[in-house]
CSV table of C-alpha atoms in Angstrom, one decimal:
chain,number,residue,atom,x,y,z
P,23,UNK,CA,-30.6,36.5,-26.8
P,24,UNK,CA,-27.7,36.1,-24.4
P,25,UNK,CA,-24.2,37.5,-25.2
P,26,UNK,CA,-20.9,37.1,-23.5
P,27,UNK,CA,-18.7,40.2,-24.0
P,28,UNK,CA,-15.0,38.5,-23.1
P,29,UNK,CA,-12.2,41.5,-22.2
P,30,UNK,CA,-9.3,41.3,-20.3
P,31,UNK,CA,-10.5,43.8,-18.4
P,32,UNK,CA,-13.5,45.9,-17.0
P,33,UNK,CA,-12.8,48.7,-17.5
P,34,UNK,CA,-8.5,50.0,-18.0
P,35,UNK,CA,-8.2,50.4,-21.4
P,36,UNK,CA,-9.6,51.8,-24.5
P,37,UNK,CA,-11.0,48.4,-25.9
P,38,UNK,CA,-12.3,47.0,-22.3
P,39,UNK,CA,-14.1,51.0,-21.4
P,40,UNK,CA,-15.8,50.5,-24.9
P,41,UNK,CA,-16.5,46.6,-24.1
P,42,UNK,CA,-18.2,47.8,-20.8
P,43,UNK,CA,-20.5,50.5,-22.6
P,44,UNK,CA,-21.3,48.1,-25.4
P,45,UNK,CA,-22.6,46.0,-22.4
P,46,UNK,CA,-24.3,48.2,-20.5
P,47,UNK,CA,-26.7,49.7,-24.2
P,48,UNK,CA,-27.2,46.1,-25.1
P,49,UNK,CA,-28.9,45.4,-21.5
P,50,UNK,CA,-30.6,48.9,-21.6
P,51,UNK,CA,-32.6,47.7,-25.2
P,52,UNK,CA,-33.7,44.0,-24.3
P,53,UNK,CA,-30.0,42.0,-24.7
P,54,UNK,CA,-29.0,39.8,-21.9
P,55,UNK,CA,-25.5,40.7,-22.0
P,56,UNK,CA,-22.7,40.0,-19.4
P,57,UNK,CA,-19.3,40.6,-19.3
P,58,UNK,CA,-16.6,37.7,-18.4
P,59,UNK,CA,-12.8,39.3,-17.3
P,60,UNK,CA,-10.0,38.4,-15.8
P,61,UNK,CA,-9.5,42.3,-14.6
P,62,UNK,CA,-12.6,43.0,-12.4
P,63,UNK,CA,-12.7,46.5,-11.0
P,64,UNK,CA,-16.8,46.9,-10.0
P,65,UNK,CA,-19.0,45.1,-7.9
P,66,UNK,CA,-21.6,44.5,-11.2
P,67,UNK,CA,-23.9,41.8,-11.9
P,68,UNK,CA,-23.3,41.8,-15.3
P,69,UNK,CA,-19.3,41.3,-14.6
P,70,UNK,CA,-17.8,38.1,-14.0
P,71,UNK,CA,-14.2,37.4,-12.7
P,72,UNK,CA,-12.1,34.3,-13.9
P,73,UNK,CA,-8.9,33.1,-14.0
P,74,UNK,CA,-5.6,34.9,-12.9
P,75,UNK,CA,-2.6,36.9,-13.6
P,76,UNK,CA,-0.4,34.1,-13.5
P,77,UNK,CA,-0.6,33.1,-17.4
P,78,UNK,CA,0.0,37.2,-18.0
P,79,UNK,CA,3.1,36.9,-16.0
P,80,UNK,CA,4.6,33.6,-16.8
P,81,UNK,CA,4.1,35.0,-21.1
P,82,UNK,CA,6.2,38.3,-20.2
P,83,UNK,CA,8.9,36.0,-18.7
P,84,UNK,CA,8.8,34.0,-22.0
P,85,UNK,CA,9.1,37.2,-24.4
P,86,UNK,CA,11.7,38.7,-22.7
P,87,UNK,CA,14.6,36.9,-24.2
P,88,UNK,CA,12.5,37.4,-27.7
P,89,UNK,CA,12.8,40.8,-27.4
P,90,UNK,CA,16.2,41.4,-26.6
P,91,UNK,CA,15.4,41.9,-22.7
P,92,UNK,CA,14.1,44.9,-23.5
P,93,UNK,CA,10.6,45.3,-21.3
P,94,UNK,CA,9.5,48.1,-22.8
P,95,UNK,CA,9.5,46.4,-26.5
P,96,UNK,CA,8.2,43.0,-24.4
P,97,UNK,CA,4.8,44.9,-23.7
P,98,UNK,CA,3.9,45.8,-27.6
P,99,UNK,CA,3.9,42.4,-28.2
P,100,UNK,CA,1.4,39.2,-27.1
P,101,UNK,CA,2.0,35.4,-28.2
P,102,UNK,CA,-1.2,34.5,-26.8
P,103,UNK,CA,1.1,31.4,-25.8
P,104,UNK,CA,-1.0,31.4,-22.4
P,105,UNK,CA,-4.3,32.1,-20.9
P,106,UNK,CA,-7.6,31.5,-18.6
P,107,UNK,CA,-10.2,28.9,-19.5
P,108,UNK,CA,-13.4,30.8,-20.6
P,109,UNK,CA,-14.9,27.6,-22.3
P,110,UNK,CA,-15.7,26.0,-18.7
P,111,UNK,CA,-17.5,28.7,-17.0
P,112,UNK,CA,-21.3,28.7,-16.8
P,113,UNK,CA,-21.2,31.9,-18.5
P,114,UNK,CA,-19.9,31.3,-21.5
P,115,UNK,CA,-22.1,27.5,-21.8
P,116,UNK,CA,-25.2,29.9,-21.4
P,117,UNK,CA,-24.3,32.5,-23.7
P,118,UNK,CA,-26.0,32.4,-27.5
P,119,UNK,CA,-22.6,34.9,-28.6
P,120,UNK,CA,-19.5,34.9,-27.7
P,121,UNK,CA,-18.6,38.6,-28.4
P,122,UNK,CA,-14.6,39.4,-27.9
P,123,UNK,CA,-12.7,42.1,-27.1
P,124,UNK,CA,-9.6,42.9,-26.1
P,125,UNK,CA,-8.6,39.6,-25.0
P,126,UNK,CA,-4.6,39.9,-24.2
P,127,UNK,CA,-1.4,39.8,-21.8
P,128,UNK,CA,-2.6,36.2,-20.9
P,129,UNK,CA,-6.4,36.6,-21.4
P,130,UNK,CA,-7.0,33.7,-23.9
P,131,UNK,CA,-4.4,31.8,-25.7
P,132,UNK,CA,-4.7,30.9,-29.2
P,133,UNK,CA,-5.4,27.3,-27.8
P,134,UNK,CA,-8.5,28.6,-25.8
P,135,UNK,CA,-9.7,30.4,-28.9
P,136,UNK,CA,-9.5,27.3,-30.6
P,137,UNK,CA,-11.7,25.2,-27.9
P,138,UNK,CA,-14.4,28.6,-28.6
P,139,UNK,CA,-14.5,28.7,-31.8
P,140,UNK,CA,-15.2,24.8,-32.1
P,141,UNK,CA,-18.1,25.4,-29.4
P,142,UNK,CA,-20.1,26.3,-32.0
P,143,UNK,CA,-21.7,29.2,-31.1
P,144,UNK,CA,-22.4,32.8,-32.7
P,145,UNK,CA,-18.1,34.5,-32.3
P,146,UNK,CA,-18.0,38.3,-33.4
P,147,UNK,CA,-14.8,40.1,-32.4
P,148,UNK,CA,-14.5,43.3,-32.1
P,149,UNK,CA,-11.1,45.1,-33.5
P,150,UNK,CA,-9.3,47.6,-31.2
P,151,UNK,CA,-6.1,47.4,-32.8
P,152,UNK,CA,-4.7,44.9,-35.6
P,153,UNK,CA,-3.3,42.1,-33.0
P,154,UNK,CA,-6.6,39.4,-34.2
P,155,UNK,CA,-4.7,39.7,-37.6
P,156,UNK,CA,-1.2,40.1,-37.3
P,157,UNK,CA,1.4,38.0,-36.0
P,158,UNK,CA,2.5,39.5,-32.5
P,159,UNK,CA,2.4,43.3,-32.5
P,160,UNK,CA,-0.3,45.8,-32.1
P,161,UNK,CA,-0.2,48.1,-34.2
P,162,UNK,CA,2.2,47.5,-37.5
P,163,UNK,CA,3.1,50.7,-37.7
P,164,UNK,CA,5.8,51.2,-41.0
P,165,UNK,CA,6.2,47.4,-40.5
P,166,UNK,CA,6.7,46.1,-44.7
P,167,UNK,CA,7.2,43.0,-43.3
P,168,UNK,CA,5.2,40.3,-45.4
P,169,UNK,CA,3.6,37.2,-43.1
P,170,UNK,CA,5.4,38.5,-40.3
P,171,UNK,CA,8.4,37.0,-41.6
P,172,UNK,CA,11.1,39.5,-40.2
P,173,UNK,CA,9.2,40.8,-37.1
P,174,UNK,CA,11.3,44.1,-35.9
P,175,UNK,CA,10.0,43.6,-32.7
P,176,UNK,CA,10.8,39.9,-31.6
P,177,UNK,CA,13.4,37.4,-32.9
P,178,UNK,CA,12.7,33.8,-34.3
P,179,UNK,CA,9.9,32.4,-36.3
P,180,UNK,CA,7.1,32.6,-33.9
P,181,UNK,CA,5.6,35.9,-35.2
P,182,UNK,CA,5.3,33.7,-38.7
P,183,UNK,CA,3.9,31.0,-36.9
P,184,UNK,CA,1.1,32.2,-34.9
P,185,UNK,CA,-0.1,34.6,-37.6
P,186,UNK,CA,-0.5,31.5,-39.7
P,187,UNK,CA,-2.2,29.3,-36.7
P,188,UNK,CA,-4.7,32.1,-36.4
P,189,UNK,CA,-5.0,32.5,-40.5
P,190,UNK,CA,-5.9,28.6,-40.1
P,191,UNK,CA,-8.1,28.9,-37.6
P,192,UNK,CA,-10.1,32.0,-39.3
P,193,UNK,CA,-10.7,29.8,-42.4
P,194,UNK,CA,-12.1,26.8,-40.7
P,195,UNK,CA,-14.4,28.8,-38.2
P,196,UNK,CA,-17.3,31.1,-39.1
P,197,UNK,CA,-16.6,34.4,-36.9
P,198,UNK,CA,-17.4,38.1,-38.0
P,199,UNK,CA,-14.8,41.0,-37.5
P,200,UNK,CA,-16.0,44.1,-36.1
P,201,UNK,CA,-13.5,47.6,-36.9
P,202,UNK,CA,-14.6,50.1,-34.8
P,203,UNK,CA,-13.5,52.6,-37.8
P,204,UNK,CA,-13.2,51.9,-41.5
P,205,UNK,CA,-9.9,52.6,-41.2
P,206,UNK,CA,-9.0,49.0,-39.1
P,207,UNK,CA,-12.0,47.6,-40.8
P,208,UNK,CA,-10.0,48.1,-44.2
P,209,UNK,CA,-7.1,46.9,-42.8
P,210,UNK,CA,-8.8,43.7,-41.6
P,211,UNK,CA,-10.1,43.0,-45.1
P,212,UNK,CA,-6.5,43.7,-46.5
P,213,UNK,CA,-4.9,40.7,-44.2
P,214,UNK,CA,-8.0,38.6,-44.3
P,215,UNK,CA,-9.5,38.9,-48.0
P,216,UNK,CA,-12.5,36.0,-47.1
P,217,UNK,CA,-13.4,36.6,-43.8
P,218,UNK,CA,-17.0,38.4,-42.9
P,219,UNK,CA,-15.4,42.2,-41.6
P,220,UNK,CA,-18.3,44.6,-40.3
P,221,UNK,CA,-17.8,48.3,-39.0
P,222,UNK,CA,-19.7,49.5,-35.8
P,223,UNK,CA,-18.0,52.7,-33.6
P,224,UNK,CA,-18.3,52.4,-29.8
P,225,UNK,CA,-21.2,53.8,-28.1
P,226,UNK,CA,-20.6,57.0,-25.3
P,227,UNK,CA,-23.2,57.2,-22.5
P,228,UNK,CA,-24.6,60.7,-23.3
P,229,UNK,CA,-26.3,61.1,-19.8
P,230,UNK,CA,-22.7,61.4,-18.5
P,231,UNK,CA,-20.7,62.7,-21.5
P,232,UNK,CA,-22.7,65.9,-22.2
P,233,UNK,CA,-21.9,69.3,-22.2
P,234,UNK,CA,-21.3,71.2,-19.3
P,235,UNK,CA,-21.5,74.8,-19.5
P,236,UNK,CA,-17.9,75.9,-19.4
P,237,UNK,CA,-17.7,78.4,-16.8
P,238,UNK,CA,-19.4,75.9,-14.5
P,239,UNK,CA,-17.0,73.0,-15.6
P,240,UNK,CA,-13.9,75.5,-14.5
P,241,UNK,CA,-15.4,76.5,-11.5
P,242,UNK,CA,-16.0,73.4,-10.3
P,243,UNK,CA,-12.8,72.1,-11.2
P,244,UNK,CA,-11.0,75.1,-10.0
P,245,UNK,CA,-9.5,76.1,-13.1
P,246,UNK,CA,-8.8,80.2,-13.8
P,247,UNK,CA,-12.0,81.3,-16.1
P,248,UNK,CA,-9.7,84.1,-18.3
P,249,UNK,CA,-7.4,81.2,-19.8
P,250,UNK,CA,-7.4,78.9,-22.7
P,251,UNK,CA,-7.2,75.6,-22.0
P,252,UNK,CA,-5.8,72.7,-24.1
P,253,UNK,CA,-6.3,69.4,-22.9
P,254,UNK,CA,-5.1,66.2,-23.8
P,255,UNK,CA,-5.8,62.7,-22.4
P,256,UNK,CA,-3.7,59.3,-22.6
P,257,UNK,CA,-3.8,56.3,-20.1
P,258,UNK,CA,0.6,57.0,-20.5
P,259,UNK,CA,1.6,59.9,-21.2
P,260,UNK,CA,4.8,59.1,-21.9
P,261,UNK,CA,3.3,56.8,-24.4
P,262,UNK,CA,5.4,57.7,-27.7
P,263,UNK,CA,2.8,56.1,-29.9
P,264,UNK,CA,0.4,58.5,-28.5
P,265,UNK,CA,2.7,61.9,-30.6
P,266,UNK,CA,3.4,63.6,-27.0
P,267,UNK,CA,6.9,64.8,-28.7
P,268,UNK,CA,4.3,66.6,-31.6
P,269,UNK,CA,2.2,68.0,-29.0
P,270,UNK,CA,4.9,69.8,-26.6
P,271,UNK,CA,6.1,71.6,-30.0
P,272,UNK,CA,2.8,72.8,-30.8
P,273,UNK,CA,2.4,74.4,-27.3
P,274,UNK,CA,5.3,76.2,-28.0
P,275,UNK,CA,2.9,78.4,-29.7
P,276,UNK,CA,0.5,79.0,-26.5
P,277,UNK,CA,2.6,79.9,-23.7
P,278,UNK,CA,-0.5,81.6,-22.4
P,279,UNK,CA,-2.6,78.4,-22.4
P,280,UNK,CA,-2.9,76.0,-20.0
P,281,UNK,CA,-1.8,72.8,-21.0
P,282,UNK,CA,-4.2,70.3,-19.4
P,283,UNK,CA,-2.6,66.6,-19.5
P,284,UNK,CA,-5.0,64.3,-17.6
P,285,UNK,CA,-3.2,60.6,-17.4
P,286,UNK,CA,-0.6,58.8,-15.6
P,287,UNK,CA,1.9,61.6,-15.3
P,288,UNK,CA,-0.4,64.5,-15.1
P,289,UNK,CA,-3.8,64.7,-13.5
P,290,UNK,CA,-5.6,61.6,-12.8
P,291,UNK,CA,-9.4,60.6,-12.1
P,292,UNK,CA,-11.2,57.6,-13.2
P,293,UNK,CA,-14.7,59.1,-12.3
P,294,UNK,CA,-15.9,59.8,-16.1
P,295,UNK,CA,-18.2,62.7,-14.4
P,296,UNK,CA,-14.8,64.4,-13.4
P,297,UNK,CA,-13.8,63.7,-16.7
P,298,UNK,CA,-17.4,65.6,-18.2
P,299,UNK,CA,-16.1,68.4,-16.8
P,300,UNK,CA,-12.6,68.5,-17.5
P,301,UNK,CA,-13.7,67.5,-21.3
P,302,UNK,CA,-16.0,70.8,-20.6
P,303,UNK,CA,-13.7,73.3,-19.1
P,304,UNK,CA,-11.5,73.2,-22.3
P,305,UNK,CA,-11.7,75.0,-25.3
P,306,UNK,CA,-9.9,72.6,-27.4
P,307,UNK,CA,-9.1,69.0,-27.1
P,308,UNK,CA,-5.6,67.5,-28.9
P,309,UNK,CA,-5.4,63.8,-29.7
P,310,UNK,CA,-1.5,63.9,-31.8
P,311,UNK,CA,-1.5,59.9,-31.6
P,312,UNK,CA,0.7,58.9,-34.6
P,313,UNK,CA,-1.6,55.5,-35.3
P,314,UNK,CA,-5.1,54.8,-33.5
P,315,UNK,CA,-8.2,53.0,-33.9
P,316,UNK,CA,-11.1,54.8,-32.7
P,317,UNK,CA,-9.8,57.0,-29.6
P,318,UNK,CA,-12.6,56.7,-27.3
P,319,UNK,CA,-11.5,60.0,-25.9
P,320,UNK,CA,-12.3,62.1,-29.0
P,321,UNK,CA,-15.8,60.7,-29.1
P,322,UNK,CA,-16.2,61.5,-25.3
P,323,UNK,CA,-14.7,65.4,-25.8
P,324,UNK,CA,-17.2,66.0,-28.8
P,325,UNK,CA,-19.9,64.7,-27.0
P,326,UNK,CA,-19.0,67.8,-24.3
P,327,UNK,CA,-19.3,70.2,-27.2
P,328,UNK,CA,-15.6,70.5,-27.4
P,329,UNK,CA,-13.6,70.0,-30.9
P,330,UNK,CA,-10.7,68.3,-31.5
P,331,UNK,CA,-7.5,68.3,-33.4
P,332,UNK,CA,-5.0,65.3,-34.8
P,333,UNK,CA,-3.6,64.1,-36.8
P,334,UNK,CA,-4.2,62.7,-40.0
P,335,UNK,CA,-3.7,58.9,-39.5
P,336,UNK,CA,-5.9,55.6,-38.2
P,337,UNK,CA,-9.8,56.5,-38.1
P,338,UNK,CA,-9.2,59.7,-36.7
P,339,UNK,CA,-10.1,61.6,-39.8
P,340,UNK,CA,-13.6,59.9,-39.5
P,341,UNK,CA,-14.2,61.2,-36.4
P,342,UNK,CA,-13.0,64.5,-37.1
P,343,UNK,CA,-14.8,66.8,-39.9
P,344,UNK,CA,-12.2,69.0,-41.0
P,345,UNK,CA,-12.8,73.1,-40.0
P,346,UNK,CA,-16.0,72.0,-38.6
P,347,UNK,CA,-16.2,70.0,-35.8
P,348,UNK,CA,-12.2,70.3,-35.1
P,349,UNK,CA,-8.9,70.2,-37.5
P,350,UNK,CA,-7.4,67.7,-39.0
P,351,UNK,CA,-3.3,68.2,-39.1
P,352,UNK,CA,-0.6,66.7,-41.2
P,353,UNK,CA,1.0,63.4,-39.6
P,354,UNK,CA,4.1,64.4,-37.3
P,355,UNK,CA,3.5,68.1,-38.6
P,356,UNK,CA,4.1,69.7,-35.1
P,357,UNK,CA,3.3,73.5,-37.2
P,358,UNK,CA,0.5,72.0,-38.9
P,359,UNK,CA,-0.7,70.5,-35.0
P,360,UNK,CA,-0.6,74.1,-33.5
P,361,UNK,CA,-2.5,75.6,-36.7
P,362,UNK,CA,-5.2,72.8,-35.9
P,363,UNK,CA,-5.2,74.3,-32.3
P,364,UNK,CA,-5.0,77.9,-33.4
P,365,UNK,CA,-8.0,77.7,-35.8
P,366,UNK,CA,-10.0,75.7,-33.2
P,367,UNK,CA,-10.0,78.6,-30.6
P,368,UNK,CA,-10.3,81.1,-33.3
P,369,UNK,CA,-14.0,79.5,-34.3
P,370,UNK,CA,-17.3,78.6,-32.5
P,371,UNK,CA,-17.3,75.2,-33.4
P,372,UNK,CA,-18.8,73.2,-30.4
P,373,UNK,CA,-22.3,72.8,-31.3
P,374,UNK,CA,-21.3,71.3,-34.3
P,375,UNK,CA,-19.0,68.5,-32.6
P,376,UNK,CA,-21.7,67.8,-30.1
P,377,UNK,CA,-24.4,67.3,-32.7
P,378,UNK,CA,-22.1,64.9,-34.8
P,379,UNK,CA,-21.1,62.9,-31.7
P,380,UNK,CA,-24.6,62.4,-29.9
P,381,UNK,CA,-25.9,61.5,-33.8
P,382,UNK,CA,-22.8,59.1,-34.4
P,383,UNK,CA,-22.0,57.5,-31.3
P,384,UNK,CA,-25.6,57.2,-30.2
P,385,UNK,CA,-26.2,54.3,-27.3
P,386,UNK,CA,-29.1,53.0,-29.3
P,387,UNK,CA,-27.8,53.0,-32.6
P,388,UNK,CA,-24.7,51.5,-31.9
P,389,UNK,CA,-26.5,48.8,-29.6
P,390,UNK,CA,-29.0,48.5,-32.9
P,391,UNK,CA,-25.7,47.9,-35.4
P,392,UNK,CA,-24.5,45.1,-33.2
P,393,UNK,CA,-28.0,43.0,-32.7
P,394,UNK,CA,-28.1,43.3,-36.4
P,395,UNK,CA,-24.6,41.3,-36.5
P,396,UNK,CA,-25.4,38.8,-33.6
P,397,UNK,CA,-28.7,38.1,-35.5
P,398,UNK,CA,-27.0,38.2,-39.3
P,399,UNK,CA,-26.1,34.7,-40.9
């Protein structure tokens, strides 16, 4: 079997860093799978580059005056107006599934995913966040808006429209959705009553997420050995949908702690070794994102041996067993946040994380769920 895991990019992102590991099990247990991008950041054999940045910029020029100029609004949106042609590579003609991603930001336009869906071969698509059914945005949020009819996000009827054209081209083409949790697999079902929605969690590579004993992790990453540490971990940290207001409250509570914010604005790596350790070295990991899918980061700090805390909302519950591998708080509950935090490094509780995460987001497993779709009629 040959499959064709399509991602905007290689690796920057939540969806495209869990496209790249879903890759790399599948080729490890007898799936010929390669990944085509437009992002490339490695020098892989199983990575393929095509197409440019030029349909991602000329789309943001188009948005702009949609979204009231405003460019921080004009990046939580994609019309999927533009895009690269995956259709004529040699790739995609050789591939048995076409498996997507996160395919946006001028990756393929709803015209392109028309020309693949009338290829007529195998499509799954896997859901990172609700964009495959919804009309422009993201993540929906407190949107009440019904059929994208008032969008508060963009102006004008084309958040109507292109919910509809994708609605159309769901019901005339067979293609299975993936939710990574059962929270956006509900959702899916909810927007698209008759289509064929599935639930798989992304795989962690546990030769390189695995606990580090924590005095070595701090020594090697030169952190003081008689401190609690408190990380948290977003690509942005000035990301609001990521509840950074929520955690600087709870902190308030710690002023002994050390606060360790690994992103753009704090410390930085992109080695995931580094990251090991810095998952390691803490005594409690904090994920206060007000809605998210599957945060690939709380799968990666459990796999460490370190528990968790967030919030109640998205699939986070899922991943986090209440008072045993972590805390779950109230939504926006900064109190509720530091209790999380508070009762985390008052109990022993990293055995039990790691145990649930190698058994849940097991390479082999997860790389067994999805063969079992490719394969299912």
């Amino acid at each position: 079997m040959k499959v064709l895991i399509v991602s905007t990019s290689e690796s920057t992102g939540g969806g495209a860093i869990a496209a790249m590991r879903l890759k790399d099990a599948l080729n490890k247990h007898g799936v010929r799978a390669k990944m085509l991008v437009r992002d490339r950041q490695t020098d892989s054999d199983t990575v393929t580059q095509t197409g440019s940045i030029l349909p991602k910029a000329f789309e943001r020029l188009a948005i702009m005056p949609w979204c009231g100029l405003s460019l921080q609004r004009s990046w939580l949106v994609d019309t999927a107006w533009l895009g690269v042609d995956i259709t004529g590579t040699r790739d995609f003609r050789d591939a048995d599934v076409i498996h997507l991603h996160w395919v946006n930001q001028g990756m393929l336009s709803l015209s392109e995913l028309e020309r693949i869906l009338h290829c007529g071969k195998r499509v799954v698509w896997t859901l990172h966040d609700e964009w495959p059914f919804r009309g422009v945005c993201h993540y929906s949020g407190n949107c009440t808006s019904v059929g994208c009819q008032t969008c508060p996000l963009m102006r004008g009827s084309s958040p109507a429209s292109i919910l509809a054209r994708k609605m159309r081209l769901y019901a005339s083409h067979r293609i299975t959705f993936v939710g990574c949790s059962q929270w956006m697999a509900d959702l899916a079902r909810r927007a698209m009553p008759n289509a064929d929605v599935r639930c798989a969690p992304n795989c962690i590579p546990h030769d390189i997420f695995k606990p580090i004993p924590r005095l070595e992790a701090r020594d090697r990453l030169g952190l003081p050995q008689d401190r609690q540490v408190i990380m948290f971990c977003s690509q942005r940290l000035d990301d609001k949908r990521k509840g950074m207001d929520y955690l600087d409250k709870a902190l308030g509570h710690f002023p002994q702690a050390i606060a360790l914010r690994v992103g753009k604005g704090g410390r930085q790596t992109c080695d995931p070794r580094e990251m090991a350790a810095l998952y390691s070295a803490a005594d409690v990991f904090v994920s206060p994102s007000l809605q998210d899918n599957l945060p690939n980061t709380i799968a990666e700090a459990m796999s460490c041996g370190t528990p968790c805390v967030g919030f109640d909302t998205g699939g986070i519950p899922e991943m986090i067993r209440h008072m045993h591998t972590g805390y779950v708080a109230r939504t926006c509950d900064a109190a509720d946040l530091a209790k999380g935090i508070n009762h985390v490094l008052a109990h022993d509780m990293r055995q039990a994380a790691y145990q649930y995460a190698a058994a849940t987001y097991d390479e082999t497993s997860v790389a067994e769920q999805y063969i079992s779709i490719y394969e299912s009629r």
